CSV table of C-alpha atoms and ligand atoms in Angstrom, one decimal:
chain,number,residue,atom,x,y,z
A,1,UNK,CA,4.9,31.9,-17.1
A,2,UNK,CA,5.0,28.7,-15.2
A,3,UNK,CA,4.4,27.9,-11.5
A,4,UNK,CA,7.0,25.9,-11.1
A,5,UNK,CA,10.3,24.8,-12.8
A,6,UNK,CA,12.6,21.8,-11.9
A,7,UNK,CA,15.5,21.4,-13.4
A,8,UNK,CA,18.2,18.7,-14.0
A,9,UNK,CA,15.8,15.4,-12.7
A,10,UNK,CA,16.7,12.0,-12.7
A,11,UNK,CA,13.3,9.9,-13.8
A,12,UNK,CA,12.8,6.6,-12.8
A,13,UNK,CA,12.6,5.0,-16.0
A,14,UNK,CA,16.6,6.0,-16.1
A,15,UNK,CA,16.2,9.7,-18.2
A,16,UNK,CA,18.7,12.2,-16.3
A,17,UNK,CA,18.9,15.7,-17.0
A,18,UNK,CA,15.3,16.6,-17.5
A,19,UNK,CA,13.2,19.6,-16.7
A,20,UNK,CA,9.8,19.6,-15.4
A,21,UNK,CA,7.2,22.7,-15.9
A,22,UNK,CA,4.2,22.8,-14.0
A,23,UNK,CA,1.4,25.5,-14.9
A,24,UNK,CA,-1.9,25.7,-13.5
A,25,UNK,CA,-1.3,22.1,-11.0
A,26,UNK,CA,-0.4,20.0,-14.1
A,27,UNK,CA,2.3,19.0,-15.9
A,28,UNK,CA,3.3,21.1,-18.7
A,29,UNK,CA,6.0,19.7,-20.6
A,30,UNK,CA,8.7,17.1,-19.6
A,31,UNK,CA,12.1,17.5,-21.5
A,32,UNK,CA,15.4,18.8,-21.5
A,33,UNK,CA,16.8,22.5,-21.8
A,34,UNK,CA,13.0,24.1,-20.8
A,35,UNK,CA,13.8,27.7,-21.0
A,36,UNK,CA,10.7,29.0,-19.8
A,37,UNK,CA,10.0,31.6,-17.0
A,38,UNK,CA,8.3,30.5,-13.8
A,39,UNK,CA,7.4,32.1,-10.8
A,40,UNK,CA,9.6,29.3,-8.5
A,41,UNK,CA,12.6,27.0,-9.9
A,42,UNK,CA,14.2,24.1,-7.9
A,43,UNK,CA,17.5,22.8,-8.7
A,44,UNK,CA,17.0,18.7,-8.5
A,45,UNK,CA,20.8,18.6,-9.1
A,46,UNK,CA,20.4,15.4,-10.7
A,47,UNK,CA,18.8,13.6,-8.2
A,48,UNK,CA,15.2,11.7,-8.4
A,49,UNK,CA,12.0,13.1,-9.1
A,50,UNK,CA,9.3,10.2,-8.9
A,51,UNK,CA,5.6,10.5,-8.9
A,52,UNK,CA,3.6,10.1,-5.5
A,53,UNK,CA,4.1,6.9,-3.6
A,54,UNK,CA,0.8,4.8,-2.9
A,55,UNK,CA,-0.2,2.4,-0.2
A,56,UNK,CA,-3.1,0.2,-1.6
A,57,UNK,CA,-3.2,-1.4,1.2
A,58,UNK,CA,-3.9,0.3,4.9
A,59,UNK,CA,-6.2,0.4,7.9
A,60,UNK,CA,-6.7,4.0,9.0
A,61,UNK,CA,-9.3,3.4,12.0
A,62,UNK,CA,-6.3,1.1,13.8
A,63,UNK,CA,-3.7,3.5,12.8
A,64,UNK,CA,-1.6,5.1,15.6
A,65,UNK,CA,-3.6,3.1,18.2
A,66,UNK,CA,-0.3,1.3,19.8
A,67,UNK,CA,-0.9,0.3,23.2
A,68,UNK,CA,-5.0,1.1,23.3
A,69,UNK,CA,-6.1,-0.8,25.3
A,70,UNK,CA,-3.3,-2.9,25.2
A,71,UNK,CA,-0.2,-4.3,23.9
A,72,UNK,CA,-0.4,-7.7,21.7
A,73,UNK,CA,1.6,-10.0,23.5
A,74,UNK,CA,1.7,-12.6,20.9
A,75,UNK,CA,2.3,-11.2,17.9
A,76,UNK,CA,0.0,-13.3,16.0
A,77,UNK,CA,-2.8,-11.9,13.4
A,78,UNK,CA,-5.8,-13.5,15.7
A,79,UNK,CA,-4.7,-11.8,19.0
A,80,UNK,CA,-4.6,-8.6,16.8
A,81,UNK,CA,-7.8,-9.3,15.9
A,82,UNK,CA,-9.4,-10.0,19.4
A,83,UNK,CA,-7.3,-7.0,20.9
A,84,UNK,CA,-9.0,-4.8,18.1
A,85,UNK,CA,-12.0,-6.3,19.4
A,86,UNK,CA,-11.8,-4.6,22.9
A,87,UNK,CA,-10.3,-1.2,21.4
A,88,UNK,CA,-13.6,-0.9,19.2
A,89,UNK,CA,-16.1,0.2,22.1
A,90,UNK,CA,-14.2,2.0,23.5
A,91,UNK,CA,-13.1,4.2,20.1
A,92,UNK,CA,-14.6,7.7,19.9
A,93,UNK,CA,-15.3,9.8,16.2
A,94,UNK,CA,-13.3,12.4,17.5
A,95,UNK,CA,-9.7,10.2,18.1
A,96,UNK,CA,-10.6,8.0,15.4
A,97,UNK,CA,-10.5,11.4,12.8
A,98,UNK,CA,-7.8,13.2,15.3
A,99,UNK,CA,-5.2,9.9,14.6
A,100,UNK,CA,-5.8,9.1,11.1
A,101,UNK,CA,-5.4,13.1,10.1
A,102,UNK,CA,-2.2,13.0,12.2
A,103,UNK,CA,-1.0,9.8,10.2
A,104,UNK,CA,-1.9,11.7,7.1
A,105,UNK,CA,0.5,14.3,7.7
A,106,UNK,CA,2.7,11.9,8.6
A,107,UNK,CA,2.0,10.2,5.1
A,108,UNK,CA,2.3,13.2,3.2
A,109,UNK,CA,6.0,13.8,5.1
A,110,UNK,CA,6.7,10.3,3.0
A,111,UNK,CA,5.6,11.5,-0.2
A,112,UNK,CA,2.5,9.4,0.3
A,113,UNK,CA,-0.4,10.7,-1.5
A,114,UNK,CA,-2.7,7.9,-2.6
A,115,UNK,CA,-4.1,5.2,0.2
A,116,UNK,CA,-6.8,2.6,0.1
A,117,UNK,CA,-7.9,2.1,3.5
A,118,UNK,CA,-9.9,-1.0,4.8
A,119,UNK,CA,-12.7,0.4,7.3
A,120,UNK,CA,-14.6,-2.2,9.7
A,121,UNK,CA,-18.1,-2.2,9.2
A,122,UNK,CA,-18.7,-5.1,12.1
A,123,UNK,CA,-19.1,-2.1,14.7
A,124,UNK,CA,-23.5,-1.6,14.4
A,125,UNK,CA,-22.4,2.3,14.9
A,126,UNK,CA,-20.5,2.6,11.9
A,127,UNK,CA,-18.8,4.7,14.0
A,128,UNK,CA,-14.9,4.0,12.3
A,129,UNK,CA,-16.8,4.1,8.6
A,130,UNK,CA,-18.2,8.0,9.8
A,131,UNK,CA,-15.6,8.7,11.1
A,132,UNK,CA,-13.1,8.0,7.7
A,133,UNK,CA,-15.6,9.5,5.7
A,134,UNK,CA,-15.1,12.6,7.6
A,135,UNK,CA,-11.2,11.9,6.9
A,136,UNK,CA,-11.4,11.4,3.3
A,137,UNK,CA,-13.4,14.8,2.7
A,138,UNK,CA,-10.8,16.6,4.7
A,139,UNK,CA,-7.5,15.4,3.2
A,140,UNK,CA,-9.2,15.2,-0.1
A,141,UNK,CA,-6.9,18.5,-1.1
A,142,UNK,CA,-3.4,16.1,-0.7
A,143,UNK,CA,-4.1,12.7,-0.4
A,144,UNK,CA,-6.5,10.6,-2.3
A,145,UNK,CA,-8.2,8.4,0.4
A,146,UNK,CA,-10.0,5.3,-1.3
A,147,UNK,CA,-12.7,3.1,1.6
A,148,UNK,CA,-12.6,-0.5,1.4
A,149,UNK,CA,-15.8,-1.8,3.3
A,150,UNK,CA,-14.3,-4.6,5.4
A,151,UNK,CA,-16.2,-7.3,7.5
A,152,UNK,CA,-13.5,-7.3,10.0
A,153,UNK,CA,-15.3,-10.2,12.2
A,154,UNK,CA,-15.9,-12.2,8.8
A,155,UNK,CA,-19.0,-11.8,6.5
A,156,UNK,CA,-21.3,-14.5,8.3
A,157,UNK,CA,-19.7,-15.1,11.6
A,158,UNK,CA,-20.7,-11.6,12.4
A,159,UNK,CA,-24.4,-11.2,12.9
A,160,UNK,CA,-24.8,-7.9,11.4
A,161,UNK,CA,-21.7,-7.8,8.7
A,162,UNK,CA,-23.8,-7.9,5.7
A,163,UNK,CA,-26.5,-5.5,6.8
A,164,UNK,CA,-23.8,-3.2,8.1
A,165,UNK,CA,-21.3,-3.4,4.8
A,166,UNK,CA,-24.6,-2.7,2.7
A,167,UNK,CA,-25.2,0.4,5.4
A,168,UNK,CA,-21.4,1.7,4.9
A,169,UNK,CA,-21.8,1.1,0.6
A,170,UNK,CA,-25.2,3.2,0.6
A,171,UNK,CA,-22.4,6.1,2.6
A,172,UNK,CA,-20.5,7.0,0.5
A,173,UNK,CA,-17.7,3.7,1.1
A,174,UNK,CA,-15.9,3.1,-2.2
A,175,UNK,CA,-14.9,-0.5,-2.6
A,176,UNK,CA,-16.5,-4.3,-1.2
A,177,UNK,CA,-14.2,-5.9,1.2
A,178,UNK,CA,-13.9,-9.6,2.6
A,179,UNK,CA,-12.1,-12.2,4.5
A,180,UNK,CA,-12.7,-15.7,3.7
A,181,UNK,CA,-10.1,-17.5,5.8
A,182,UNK,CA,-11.5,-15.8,9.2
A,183,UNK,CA,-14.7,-17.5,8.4
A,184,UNK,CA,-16.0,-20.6,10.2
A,185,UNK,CA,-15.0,-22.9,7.2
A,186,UNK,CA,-13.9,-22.9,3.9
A,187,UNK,CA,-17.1,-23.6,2.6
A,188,UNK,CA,-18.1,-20.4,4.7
A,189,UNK,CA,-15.2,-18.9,3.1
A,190,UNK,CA,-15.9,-19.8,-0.5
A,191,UNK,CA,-19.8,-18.6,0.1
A,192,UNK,CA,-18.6,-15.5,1.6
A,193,UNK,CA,-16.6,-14.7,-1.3
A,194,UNK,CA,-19.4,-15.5,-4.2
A,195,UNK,CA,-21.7,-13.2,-2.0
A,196,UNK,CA,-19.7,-10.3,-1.9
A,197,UNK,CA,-18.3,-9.8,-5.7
A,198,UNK,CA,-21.9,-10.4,-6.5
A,199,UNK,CA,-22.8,-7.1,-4.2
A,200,UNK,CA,-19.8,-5.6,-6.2
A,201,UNK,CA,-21.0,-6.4,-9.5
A,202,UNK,CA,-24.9,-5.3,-8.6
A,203,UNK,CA,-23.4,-2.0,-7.4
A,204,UNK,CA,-20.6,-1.8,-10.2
A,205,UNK,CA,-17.9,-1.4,-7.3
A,206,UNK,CA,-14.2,-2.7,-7.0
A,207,UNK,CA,-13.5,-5.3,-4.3
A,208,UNK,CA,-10.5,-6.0,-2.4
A,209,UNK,CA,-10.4,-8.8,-0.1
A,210,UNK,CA,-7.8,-10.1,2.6
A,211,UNK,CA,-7.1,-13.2,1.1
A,212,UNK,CA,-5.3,-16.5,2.5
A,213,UNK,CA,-3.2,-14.2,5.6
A,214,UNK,CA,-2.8,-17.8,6.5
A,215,UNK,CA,-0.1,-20.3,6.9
A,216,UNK,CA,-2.4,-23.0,5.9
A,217,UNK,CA,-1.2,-24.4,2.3
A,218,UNK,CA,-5.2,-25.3,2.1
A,219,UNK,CA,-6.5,-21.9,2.6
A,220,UNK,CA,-7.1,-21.6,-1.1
A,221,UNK,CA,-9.9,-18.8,-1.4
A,222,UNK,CA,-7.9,-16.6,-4.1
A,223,UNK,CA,-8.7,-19.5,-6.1
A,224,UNK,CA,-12.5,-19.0,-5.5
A,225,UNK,CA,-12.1,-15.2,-5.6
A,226,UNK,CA,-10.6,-15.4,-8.9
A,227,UNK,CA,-13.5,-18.1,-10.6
A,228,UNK,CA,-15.6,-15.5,-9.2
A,229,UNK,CA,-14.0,-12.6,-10.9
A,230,UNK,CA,-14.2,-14.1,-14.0
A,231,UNK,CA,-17.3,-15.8,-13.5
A,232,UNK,CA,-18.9,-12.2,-13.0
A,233,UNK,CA,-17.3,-10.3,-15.5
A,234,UNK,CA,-15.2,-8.0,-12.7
A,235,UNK,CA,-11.6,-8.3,-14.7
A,236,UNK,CA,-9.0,-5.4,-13.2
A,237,UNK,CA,-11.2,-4.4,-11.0
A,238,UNK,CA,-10.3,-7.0,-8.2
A,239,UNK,CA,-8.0,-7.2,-5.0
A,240,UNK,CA,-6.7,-10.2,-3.7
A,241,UNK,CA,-4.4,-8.7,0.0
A,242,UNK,CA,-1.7,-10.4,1.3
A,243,UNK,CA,-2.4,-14.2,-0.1
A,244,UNK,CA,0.5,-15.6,2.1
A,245,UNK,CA,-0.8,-19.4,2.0
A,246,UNK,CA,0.1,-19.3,-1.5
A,247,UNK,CA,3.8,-19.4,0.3
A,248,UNK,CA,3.2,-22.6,2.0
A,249,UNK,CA,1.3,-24.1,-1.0
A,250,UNK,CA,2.6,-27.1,-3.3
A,251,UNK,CA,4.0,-25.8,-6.3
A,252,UNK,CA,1.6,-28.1,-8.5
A,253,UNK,CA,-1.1,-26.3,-7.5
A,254,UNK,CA,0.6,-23.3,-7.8
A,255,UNK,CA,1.2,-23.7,-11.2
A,256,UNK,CA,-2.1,-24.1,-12.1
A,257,UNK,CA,-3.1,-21.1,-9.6
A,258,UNK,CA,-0.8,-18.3,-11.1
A,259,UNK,CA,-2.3,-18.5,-14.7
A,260,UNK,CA,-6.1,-18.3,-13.3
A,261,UNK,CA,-5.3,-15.0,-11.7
A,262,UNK,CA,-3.2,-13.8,-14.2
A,263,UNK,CA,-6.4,-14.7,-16.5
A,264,UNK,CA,-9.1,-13.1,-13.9
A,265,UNK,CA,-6.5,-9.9,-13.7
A,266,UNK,CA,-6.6,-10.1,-10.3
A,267,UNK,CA,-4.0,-7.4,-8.5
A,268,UNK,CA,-1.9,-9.2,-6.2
A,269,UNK,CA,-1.2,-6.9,-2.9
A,270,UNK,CA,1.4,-8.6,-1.0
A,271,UNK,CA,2.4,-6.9,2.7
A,272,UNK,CA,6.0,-7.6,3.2
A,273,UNK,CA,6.2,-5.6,6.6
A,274,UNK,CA,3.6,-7.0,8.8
A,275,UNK,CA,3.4,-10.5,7.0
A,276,UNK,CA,6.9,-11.4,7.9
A,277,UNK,CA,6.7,-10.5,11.4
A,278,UNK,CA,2.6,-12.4,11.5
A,279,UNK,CA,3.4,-15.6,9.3
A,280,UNK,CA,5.4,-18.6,10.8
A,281,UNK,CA,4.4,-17.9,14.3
A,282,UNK,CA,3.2,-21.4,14.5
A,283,UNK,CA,6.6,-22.5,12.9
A,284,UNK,CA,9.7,-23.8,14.9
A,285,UNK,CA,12.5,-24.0,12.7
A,286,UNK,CA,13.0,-23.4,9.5
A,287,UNK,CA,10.5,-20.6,10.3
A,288,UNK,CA,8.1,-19.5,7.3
A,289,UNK,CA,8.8,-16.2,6.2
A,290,UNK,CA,5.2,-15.9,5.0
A,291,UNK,CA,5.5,-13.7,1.6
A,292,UNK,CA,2.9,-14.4,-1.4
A,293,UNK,CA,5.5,-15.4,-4.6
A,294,UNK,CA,5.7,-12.0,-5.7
A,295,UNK,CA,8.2,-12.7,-8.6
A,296,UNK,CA,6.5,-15.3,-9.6
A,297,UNK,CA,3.0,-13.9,-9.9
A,298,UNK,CA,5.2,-10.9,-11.7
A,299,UNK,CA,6.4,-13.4,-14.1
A,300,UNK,CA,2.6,-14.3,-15.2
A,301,UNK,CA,2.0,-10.8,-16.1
A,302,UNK,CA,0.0,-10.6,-12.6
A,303,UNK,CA,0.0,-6.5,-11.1
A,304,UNK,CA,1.7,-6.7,-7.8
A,305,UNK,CA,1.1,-3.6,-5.5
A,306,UNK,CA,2.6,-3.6,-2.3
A,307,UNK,CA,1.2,-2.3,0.8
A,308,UNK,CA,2.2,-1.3,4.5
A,309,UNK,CA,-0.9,-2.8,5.8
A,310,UNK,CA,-0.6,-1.1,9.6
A,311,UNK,CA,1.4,1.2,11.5
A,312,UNK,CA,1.5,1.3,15.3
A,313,UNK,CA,-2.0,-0.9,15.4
A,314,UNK,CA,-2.9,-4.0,17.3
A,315,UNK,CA,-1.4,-6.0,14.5
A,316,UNK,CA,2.1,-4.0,14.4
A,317,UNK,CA,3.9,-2.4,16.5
A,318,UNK,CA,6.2,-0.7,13.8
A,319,UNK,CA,5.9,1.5,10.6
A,320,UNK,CA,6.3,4.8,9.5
A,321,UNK,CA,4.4,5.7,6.5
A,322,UNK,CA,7.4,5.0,4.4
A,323,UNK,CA,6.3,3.0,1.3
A,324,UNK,CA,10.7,2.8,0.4
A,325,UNK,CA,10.5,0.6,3.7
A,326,UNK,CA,8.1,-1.6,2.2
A,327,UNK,CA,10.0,-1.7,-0.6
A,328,UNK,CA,12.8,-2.5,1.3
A,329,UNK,CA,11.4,-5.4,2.6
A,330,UNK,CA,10.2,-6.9,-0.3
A,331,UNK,CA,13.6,-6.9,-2.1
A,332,UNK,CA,14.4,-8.4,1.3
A,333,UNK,CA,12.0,-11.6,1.8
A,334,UNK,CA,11.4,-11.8,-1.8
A,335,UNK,CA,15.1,-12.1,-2.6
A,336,UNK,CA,14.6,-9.9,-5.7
A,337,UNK,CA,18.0,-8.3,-5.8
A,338,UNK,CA,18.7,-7.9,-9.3
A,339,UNK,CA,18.8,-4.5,-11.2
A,340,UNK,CA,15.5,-5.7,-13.1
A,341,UNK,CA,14.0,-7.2,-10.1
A,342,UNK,CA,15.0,-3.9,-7.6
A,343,UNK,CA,13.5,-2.0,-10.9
A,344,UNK,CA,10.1,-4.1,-10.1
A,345,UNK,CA,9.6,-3.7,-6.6
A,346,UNK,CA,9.8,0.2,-6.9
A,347,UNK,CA,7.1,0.2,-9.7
A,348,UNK,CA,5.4,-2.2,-6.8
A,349,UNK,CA,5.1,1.0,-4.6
A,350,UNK,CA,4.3,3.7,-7.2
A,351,UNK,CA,2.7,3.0,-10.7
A,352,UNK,CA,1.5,-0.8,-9.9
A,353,UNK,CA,-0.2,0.4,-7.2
A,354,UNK,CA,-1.8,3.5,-9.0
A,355,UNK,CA,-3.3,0.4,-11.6
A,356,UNK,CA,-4.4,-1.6,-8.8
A,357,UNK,CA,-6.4,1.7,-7.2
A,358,UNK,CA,-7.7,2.6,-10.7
A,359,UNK,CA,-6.2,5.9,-10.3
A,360,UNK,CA,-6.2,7.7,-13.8
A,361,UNK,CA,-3.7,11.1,-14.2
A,362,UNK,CA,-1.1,9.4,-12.6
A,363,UNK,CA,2.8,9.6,-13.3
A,364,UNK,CA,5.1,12.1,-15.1
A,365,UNK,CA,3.3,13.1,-18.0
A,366,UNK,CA,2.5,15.9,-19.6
A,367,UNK,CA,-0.9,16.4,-19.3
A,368,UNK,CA,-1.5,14.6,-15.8
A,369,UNK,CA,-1.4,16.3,-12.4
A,370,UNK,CA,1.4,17.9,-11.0
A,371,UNK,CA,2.1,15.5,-8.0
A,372,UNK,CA,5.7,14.4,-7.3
A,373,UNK,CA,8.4,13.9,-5.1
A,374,UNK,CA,12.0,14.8,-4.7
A,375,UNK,CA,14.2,12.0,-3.4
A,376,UNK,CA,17.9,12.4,-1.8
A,377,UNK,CA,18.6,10.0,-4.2
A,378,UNK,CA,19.9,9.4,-7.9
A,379,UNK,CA,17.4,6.4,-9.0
A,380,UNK,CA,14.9,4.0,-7.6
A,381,UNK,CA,17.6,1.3,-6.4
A,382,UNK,CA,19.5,3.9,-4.2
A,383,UNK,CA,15.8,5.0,-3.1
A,384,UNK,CA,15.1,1.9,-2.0
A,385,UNK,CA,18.7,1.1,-0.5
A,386,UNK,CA,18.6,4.3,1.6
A,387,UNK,CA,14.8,4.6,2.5
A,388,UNK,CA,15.5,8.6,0.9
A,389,UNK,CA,14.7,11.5,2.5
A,390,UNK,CA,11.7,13.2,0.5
A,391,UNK,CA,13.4,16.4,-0.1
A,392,UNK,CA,10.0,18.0,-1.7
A,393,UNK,CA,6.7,17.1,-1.7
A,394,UNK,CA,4.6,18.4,-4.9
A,395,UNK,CA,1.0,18.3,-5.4
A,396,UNK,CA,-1.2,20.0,-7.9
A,397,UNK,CA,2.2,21.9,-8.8
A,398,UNK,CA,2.0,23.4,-4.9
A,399,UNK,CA,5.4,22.3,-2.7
A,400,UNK,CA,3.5,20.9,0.3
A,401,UNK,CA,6.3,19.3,2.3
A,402,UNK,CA,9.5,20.1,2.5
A,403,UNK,CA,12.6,18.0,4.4
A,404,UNK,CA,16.2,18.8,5.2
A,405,UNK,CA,18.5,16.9,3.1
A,406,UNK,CA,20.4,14.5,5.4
A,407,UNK,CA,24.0,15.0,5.5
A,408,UNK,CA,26.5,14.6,8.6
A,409,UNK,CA,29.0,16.7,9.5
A,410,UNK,CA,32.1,14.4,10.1
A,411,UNK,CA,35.0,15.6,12.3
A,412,UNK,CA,37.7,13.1,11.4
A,413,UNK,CA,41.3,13.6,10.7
A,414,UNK,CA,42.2,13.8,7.3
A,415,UNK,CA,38.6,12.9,6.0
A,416,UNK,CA,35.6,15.1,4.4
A,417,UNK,CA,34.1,17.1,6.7
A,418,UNK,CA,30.6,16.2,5.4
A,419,UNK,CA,28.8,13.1,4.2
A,420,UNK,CA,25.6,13.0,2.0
A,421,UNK,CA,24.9,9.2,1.9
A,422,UNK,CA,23.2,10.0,-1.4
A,423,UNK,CA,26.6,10.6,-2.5
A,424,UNK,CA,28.8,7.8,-0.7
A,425,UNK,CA,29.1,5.2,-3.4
A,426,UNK,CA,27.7,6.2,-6.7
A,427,UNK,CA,26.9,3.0,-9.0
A,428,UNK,CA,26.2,2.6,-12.7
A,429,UNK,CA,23.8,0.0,-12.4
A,430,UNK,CA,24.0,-0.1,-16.1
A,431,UNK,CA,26.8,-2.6,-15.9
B,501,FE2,FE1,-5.0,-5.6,6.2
């Protein structure tokens, strides 16, 4: 007897008409005509089942913080920076965990299951780091929660950064972050970076930096960061976050740049939302939009995960947990709006992101765990097109969100009375 049944999926890799058993939280068997028992079947009624969304790319202690103790009047990433830097005395454990568990069940509303989470360690309390920790233990049930150990104030222009990341690694913190272009120079920048994939590769950890979140063609640290991937033997296990100076850069360079990170198997983890509303703020017209090359770096073989970066923070004032958002935005700035290209940016928010996380048991196979989502929505395109309502959320084979499909009721002479925009203008994108 299985726990659960769906029937008659669409799968993003274009299969339709499939049935999905789950037994015992995992996948049982994929394939068509199933005909075995289960204790609960849903009818998909041929629209998407994907696995999980993932956000690689997040900052949990800011989250839902709009407003505290101020708005950012500016816009730009260093007032977000400063204006964080007045919020952190003032932070408590108890609203630090009380937000972030409210923005997980906001996450898991979105389908969103898997988060990396950058944690600043500048703070000689660790109080944000304790206070995460306590998070991840508590959500561990439905959302994997990865740390990031991240010198918000830079790794040597803050006294006690180093001492303190070390502190926050010895607790329990997953992954060695970084921000060279916040440090005093480049050289700083470039030392800071050598310094911290060494700690990574004594302690056998991941890193993920913020990288280049610069309009400065010269801000060329991902260059350093990937020398010093390769120079260390750390290949796939590497980060490079936002790298938006590689949108100002000159193109020579750049073509000497995308094979070297291809070759240190860097993941690239562009963040469309907030970098197109940060970059360019210097600009007057034509105005930067401030977007790493995404198809490009795609077109070297690089992994490209795409995150959401903040939501309701110091840094940006918008968000909603929705990684199809993201999405949206990327086909948006990146102008990748073929079938293929559309195709690319949703693997950018699900299976690219579960590589650059290292998460193993990941997608719809038999075998893995049972975690998927439900979309009001036939494939990844209209997904993205639509932002989809996530009818049901499944984890470890248990339904643990459930949402209305969206569908208005439409009093119009002569017309039908309802409207699923799921529905509205059904298109073979096989064409
Ligand atoms: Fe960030």
């Amino acid at each position: 007897m299985l726990d659960l049944l769906i029937r008659n999926a669409n799968l993003p890799d274009g299969r339709s008409g499939m049935d999905i058993a789950i037994a015992n939280g995992r996948f049982e068997a994929i394939d068509r005509g199933i005909s075995a028992q289960a204790v609960k079947t849903i009818d998909a009624s041929g629209r998407l089942v994907t696995p999980p969304f993932i956000d690689p790319h997040f900052h949990m202690d800011a989250t839902l913080s709009l407003g505290l103790p101020r708005l950012n009047r500016s816009g730009t990433l260093l007032e977000g920076i400063a204006l964080w830097g007045e919020l952190k005395p003032l932070l408590t454990h108890e609203a630090v965990v009380e937000r972030a568990l409210r923005y997980c069940d906001l996450a898991v509303s979105q389908g969103l299951l898997s988060i990396r989470s950058h944690v600043d360690i500048c703070d000689d309390r660790l109080l944000a780091v304790d206070a995460l920790l306590d998070v991840r233990e508590q959500v561990k049930s439905y959302i994997d929660l990865q740390l990031v150990a991240f010198p918000q104030d830079g790794l040597f222009r803050a006294a006690n950064a180093e001492h303190n990341l070390l502190r926050a690694l010895d607790k329990g913190v997953d992954i060695v972050g970084g921000i060279p272009h916040f440090e005093r120079t480049m050289e700083d920048g470039a030392a800071s970076v050598k310094r911290l994939c060494e700690i990574a590769a004594d302690r056998g950890l991941r890193v993920d930096f913020h990288c280049d979140e610069t309009d400065d063609p010269m801000s060329r640290h991902i260059e350093t960061l990937a020398a010093q991937t390769i120079r260390l033997g750390l290949q796939g296990r590497v980060a490079g976050s936002h790298l938006t100076s590689m949108h100002s850069m000159d193109n020579y360079y750049v073509s000497k740049l995308l094979p070297l990170i291809a070759e240190a198997q860097i993941h690239a983890i562009p963040n469309p939302l907030i970098n197109t509303t940060l970059q360019g703020r210097h600009d007057t017209y034509p105005k930067r939009r401030g977007i790493t090359r995404i198809p490009e770096l795609m077109a070297h073989g690089v992994n490209i995960a795409l995150g959401q970066d903040c939501c309701m923070d110091p840094w940006y004032s918008m968000g909603s947990a929705d990684m199809l958002e993201v999405a949206h935005m990327a086909v948006h700035v990146s102008q990748m709006t073929s079938v293929e290209a559309k195709g690319q940016i949703f693997d950018a928010v699900t299976t690219n992101s579960a590589r650059a996380m290292g998460i193993d048991d990941y997608g719809l196979e038999k075998g893995n765990a049972a975690n998927c989502v439900i979309l009001q929505a036939r494939d990844p395109i209209e997904a993205i097109r639509l932002k989809a309502t996530r009818l049901c959320v499944i984890r470890n084979g248990q339904i643990i969100s459930e949402t209305p499909s969206k569908t208005a009721a439409l009093a119009l002479p002569g017309r039908p009375s309802q409207l699923d925009s799921a529905n509205y203008a059904p298109v073979d994108h096989s064409q």
